[in-house]
mmCIF file of C-alpha atoms in Angstrom:
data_model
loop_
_atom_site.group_PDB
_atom_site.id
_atom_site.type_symbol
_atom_site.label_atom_id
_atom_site.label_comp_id
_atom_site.label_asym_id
_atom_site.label_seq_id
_atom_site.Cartn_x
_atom_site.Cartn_y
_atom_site.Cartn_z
ATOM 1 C CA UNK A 1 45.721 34.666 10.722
ATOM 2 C CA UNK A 2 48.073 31.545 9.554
ATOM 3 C CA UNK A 3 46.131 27.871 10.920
ATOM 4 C CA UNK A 4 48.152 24.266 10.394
ATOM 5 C CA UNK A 5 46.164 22.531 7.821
ATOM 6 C CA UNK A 6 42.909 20.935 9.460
ATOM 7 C CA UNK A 7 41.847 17.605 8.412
ATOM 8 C CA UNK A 8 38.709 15.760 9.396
ATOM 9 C CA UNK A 9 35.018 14.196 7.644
ATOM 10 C CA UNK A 10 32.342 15.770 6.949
ATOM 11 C CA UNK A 11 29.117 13.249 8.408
ATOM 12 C CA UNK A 12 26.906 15.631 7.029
ATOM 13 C CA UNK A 13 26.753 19.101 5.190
ATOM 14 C CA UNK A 14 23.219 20.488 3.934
ATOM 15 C CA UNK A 15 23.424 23.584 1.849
ATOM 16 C CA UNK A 16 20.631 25.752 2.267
ATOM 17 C CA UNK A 17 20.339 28.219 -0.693
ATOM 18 C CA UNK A 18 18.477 31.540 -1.586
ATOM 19 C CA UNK A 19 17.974 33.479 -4.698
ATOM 20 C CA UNK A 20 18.544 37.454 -3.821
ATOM 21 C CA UNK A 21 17.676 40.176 -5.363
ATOM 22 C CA UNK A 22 21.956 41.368 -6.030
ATOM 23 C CA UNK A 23 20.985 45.120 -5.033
ATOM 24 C CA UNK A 24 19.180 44.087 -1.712
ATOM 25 C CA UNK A 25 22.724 41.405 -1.406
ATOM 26 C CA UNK A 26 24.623 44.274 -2.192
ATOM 27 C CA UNK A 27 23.769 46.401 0.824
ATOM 28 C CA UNK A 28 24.553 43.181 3.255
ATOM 29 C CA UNK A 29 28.257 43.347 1.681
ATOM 30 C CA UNK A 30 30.828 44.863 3.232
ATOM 31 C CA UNK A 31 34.000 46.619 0.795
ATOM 32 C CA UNK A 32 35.463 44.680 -1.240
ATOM 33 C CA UNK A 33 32.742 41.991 -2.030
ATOM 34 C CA UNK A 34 30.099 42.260 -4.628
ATOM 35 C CA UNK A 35 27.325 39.925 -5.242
ATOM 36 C CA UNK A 36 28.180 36.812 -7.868
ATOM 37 C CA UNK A 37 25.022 36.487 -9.914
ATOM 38 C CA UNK A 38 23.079 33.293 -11.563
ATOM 39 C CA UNK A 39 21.570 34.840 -14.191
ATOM 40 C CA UNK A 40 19.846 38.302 -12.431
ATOM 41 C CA UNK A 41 20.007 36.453 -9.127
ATOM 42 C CA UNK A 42 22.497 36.732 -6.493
ATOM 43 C CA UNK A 43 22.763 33.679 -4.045
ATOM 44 C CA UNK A 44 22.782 33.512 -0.182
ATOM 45 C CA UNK A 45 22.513 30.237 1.825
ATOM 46 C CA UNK A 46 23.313 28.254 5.198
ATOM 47 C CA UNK A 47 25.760 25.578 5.613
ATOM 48 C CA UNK A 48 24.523 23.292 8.266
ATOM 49 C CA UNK A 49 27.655 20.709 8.396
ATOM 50 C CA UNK A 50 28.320 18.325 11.077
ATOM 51 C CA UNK A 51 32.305 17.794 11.779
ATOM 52 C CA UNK A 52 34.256 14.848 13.220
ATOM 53 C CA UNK A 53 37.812 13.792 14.004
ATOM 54 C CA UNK A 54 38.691 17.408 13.189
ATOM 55 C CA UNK A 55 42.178 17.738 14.171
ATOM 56 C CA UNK A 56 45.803 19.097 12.883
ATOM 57 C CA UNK A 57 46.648 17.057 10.037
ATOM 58 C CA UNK A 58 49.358 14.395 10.912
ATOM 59 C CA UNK A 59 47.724 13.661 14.317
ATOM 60 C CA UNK A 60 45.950 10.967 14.886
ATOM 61 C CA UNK A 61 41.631 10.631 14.553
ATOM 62 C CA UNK A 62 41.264 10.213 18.023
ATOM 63 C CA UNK A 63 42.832 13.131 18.918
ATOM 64 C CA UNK A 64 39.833 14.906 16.696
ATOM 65 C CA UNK A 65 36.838 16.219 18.028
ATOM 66 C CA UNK A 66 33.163 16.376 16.562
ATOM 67 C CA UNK A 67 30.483 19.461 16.416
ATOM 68 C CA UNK A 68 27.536 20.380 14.767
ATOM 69 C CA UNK A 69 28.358 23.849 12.718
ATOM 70 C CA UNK A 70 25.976 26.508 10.675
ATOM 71 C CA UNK A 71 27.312 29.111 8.852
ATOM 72 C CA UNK A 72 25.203 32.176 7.290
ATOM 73 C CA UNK A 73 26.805 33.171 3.595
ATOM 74 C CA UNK A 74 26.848 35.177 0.553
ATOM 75 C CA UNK A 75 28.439 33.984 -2.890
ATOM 76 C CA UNK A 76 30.818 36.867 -3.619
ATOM 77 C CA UNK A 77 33.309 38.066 -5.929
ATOM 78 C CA UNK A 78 36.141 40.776 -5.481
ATOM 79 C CA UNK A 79 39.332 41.890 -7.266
ATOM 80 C CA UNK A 80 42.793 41.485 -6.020
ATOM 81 C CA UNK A 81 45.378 43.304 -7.714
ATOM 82 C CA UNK A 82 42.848 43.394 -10.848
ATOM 83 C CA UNK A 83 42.167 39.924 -10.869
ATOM 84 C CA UNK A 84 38.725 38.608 -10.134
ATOM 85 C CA UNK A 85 38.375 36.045 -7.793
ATOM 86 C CA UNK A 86 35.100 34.444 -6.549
ATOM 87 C CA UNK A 87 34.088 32.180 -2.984
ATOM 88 C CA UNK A 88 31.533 33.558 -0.182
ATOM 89 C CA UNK A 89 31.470 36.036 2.242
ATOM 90 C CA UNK A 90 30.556 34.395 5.711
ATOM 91 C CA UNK A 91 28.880 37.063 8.206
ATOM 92 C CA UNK A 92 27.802 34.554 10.865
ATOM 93 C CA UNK A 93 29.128 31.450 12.704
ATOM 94 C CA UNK A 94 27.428 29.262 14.950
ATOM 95 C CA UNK A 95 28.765 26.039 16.743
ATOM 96 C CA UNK A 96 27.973 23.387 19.539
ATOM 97 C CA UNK A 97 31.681 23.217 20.592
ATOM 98 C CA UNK A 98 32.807 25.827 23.270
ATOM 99 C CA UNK A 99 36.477 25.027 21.606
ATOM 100 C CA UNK A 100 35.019 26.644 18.215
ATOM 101 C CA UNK A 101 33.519 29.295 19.957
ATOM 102 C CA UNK A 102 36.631 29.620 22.113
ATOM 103 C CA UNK A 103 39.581 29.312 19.167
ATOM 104 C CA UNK A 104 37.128 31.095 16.388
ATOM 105 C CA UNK A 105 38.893 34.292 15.923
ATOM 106 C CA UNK A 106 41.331 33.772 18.448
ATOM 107 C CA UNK A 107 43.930 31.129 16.751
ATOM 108 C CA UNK A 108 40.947 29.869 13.828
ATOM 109 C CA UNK A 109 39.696 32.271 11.445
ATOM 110 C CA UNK A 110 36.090 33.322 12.223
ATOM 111 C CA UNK A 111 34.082 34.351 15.208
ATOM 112 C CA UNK A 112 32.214 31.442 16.360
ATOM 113 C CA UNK A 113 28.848 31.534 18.653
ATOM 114 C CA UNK A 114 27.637 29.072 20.690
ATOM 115 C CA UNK A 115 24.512 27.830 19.799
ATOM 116 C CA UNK A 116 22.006 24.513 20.828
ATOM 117 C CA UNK A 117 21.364 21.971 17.877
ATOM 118 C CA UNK A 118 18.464 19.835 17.968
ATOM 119 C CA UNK A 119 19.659 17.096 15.120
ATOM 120 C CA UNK A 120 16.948 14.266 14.090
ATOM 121 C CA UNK A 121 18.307 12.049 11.394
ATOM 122 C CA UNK A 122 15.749 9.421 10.079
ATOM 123 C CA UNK A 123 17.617 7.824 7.208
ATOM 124 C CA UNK A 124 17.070 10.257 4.115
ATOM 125 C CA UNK A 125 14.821 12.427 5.940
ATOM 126 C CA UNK A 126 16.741 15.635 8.408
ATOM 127 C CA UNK A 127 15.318 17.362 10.629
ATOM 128 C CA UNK A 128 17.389 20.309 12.195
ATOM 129 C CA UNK A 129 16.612 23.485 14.596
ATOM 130 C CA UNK A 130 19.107 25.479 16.222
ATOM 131 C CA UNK A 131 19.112 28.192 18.906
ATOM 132 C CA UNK A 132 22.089 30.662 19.513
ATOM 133 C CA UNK A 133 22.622 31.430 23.199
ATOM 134 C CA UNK A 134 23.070 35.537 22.808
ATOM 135 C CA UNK A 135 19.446 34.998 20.951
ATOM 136 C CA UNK A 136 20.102 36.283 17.851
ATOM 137 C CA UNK A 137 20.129 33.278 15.444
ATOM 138 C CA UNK A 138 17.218 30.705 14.984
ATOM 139 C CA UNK A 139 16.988 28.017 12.311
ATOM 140 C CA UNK A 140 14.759 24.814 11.300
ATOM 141 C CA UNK A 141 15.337 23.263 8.350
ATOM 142 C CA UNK A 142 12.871 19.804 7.655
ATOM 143 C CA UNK A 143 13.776 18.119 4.284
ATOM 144 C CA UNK A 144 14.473 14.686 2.276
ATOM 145 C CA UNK A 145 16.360 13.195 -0.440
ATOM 146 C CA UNK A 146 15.050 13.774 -3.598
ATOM 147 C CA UNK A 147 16.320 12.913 -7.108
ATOM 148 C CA UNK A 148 15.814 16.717 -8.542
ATOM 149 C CA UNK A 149 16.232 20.605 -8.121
ATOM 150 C CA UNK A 150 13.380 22.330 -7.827
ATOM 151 C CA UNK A 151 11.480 23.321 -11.249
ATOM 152 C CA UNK A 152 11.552 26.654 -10.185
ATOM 153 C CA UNK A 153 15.421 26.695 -8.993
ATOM 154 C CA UNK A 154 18.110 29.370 -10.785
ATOM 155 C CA UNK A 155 19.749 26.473 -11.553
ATOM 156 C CA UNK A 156 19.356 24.691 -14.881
ATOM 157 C CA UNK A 157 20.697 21.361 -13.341
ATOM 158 C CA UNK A 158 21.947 19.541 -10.414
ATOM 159 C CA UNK A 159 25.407 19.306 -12.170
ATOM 160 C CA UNK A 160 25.112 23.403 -12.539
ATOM 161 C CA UNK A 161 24.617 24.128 -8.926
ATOM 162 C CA UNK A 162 27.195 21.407 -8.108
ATOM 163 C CA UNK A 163 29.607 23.007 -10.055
ATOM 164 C CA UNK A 164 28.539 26.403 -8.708
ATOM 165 C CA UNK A 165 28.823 25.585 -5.129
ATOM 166 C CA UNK A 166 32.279 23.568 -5.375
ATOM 167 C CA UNK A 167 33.881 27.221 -6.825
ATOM 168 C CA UNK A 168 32.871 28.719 -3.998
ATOM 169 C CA UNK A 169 35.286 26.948 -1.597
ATOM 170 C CA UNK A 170 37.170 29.734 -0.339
ATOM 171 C CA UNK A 171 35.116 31.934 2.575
ATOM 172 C CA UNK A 172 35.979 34.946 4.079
ATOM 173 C CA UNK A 173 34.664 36.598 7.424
ATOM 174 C CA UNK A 174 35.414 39.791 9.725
ATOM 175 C CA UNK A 175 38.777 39.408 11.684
ATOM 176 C CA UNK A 176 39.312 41.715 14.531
ATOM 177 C CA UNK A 177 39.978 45.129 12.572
ATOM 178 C CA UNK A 178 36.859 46.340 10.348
ATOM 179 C CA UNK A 179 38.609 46.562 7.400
ATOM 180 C CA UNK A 180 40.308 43.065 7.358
ATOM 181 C CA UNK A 181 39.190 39.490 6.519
ATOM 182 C CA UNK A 182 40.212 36.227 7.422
ATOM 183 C CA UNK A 183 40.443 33.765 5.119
ATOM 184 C CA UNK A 184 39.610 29.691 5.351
ATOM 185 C CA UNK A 185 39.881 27.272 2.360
ATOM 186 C CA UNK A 186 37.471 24.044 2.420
ATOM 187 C CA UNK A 187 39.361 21.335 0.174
ATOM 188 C CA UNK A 188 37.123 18.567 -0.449
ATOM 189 C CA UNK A 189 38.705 15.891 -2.993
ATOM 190 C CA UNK A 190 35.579 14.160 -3.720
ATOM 191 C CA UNK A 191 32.757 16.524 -4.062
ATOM 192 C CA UNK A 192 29.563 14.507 -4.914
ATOM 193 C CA UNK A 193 25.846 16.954 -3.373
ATOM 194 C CA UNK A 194 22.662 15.304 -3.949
ATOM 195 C CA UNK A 195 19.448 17.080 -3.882
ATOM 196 C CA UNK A 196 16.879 17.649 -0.808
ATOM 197 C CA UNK A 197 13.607 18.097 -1.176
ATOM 198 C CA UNK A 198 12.766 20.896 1.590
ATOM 199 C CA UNK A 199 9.658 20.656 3.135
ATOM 200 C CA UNK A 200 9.753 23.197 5.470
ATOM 201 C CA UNK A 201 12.746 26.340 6.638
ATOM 202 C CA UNK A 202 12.419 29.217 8.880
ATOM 203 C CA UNK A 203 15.700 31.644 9.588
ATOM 204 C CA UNK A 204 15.631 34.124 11.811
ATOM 205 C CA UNK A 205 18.456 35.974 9.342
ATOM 206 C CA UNK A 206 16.657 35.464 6.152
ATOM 207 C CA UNK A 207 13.125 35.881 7.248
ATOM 208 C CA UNK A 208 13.857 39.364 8.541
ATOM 209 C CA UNK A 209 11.975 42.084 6.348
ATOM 210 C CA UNK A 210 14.359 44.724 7.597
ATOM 211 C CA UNK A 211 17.672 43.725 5.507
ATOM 212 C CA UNK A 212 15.296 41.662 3.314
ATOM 213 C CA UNK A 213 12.382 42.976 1.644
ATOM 214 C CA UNK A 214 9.333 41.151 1.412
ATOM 215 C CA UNK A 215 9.820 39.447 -2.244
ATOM 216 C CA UNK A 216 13.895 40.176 -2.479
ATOM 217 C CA UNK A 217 14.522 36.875 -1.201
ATOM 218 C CA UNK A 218 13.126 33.094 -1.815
ATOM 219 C CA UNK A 219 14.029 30.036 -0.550
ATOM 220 C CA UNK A 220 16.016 27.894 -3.859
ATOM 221 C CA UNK A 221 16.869 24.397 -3.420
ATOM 222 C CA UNK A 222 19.139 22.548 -0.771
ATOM 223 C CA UNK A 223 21.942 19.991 -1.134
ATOM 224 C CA UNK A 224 23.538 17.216 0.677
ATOM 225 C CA UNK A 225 27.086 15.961 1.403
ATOM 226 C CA UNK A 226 27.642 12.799 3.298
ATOM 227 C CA UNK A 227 30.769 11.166 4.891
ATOM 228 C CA UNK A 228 33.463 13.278 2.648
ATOM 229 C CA UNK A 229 37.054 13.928 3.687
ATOM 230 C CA UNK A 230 37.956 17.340 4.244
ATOM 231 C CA UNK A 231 40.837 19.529 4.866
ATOM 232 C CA UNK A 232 40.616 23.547 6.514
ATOM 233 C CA UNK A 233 43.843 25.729 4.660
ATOM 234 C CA UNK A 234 44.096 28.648 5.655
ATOM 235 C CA UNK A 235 44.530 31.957 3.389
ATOM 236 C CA UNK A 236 46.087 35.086 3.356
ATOM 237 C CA UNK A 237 44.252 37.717 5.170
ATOM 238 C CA UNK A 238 42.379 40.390 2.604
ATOM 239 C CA UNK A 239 41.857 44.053 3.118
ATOM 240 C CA UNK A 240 40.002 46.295 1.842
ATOM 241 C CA UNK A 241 42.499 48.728 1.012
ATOM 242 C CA UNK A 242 44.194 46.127 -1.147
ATOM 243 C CA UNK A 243 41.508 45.771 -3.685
ATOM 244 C CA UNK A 244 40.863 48.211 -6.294
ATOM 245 C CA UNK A 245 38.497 47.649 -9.396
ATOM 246 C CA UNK A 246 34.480 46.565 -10.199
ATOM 247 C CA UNK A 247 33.480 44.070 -12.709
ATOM 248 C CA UNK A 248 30.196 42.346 -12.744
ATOM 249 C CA UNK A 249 30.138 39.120 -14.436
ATOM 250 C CA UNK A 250 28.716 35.662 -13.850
ATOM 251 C CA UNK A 251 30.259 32.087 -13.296
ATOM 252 C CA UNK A 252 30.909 30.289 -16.289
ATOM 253 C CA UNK A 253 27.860 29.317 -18.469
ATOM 254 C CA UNK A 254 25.680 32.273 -16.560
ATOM 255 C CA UNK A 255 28.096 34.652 -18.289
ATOM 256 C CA UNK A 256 25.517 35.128 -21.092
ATOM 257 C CA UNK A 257 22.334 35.585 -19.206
ATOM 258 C CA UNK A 258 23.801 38.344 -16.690
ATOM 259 C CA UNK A 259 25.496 40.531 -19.452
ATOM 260 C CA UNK A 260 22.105 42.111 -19.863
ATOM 261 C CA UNK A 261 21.671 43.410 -16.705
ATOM 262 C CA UNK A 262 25.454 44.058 -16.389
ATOM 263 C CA UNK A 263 24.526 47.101 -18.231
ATOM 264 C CA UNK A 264 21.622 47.874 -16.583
ATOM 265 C CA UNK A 265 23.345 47.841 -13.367
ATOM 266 C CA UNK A 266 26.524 49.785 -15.136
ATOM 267 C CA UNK A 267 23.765 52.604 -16.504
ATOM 268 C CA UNK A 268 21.859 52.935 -13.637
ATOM 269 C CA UNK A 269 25.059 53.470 -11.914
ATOM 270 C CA UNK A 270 26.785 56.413 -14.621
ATOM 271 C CA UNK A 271 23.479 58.159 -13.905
ATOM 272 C CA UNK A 272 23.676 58.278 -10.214
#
């Protein structure tokens, strides 16, 4: 699916992110994707992000329209031709605009669902809940700035995750045919996140014991991004049977810490 370049600002993007045990990830993944570890972690989040003057680039900003926007996701790597390449895997969608929901996997990459947001913004403090309509998605997120990760986060540094999450610009999710996936690029010239401190999240996705053990998944740290230019480009579709190859293998100063369970994982595996 081939888009014109998008162009718009971002008023607000909070990234909501998990640590995951990689094997309980793994099963959430559909062919080709693998999980892309920090350390023995893989990573899932939430990207609450609040659009405006969205249009075609070239046209003018009033032509551009505005909606709130969450999107479930999985950082992922996956081999093309026997080259690795890294972004996240997007399962889930959810918009206030019926034109997402309308265009989203139609003419825009990405099935879209309509879904109520409930947005309180009290200078540095957020307060978010949303509400699909087919009832299958809830979400409240209540957090503040804050000059620091977490002690307990996977990541050594804000510059770390930074640097972490701007790799992962590149998202895939399910076109039409099972085995295909649509791809959307998120250009961002000046990335700058600053930490949240979150005070309180519930997710109807991630709080489900079924596809998530108790103790396989805990809640990270969260970032913010406000008033940033932005561009949608889209990519070339990826299927499955176009992929060939496994590696496992962090993201550039992990590398170290996730060799050791590299062969774990590559052992356990030989003896199945």
């Amino acid at each position: 699916m081939r888009i014109p370049t998008i162009e718009g600002v971002i008023e607000r993007r909070i990234l909501i992110n998990y640590r995951v045990d990689p094997e309980v990830l793994g099963r959430q993944l559909p062919a080709p994707f693998r999980p892309l570890y920090v350390g023995r972690w893989g990573v899932a989040g939430i990207c609450l992000i609040r659009l405006a003057e969205v249009r075609p680039k070239g046209l003018p900003r009033r032509w551009g329209i505005a909606s709130e926007n969450a999107a479930h996701r999985f950082a992922v790597e996956w081999d093309v031709a026997g080259r690795r390449q890294t972004g996240v895997y997007i399962p889930r969608r959810d918009t206030s605009s019926w034109a997402n929901a309308w265009a989203g996997g139609r003419i825009f990459p990405g099935v879209h669902h309509r879904a109520d947001f409930d947005v309180t913004e009290d200078g540095d403090h957020y307060r978010i809940d949303i509400a699909s309509r087919d009832r299958q998605m809830r979400l409240s997120i209540d957090a503040a700035r804050a000059d620091v990760l977490p002690a307990r986060s996977i990541f050594p540094s804000l510059a770390d995750a930074s640097a972490f999450f701007a790799a992962g610009s590149l998202g895939y999710s399910p076109a039409a045919r099972d085995d295909e996936f649509d791809g959307l690029e998120l250009v961002t010239p000046n990335w700058q996140v600053a930490p949240l401190a979150v005070r309180r999240v519930t997710s109807s996705y991630f709080d489900d014991p079924n596809p998530f053990p108790p103790g396989s998944i805990e809640f990270d740290h969260a970032l913010l991004m406000r008033d940033v230019g932005h561009q949608w480009r889209s990519r070339s579709r990826l299927r499955s049977a176009d992929t060939a190859g496994a590696t496992c293998a962090g993201v550039g100063d992990f590398a170290d810490s996730v060799a050791p369970y590299c062969r774990e994982a590559a052992a356990a595996t030989t003896r199945s």
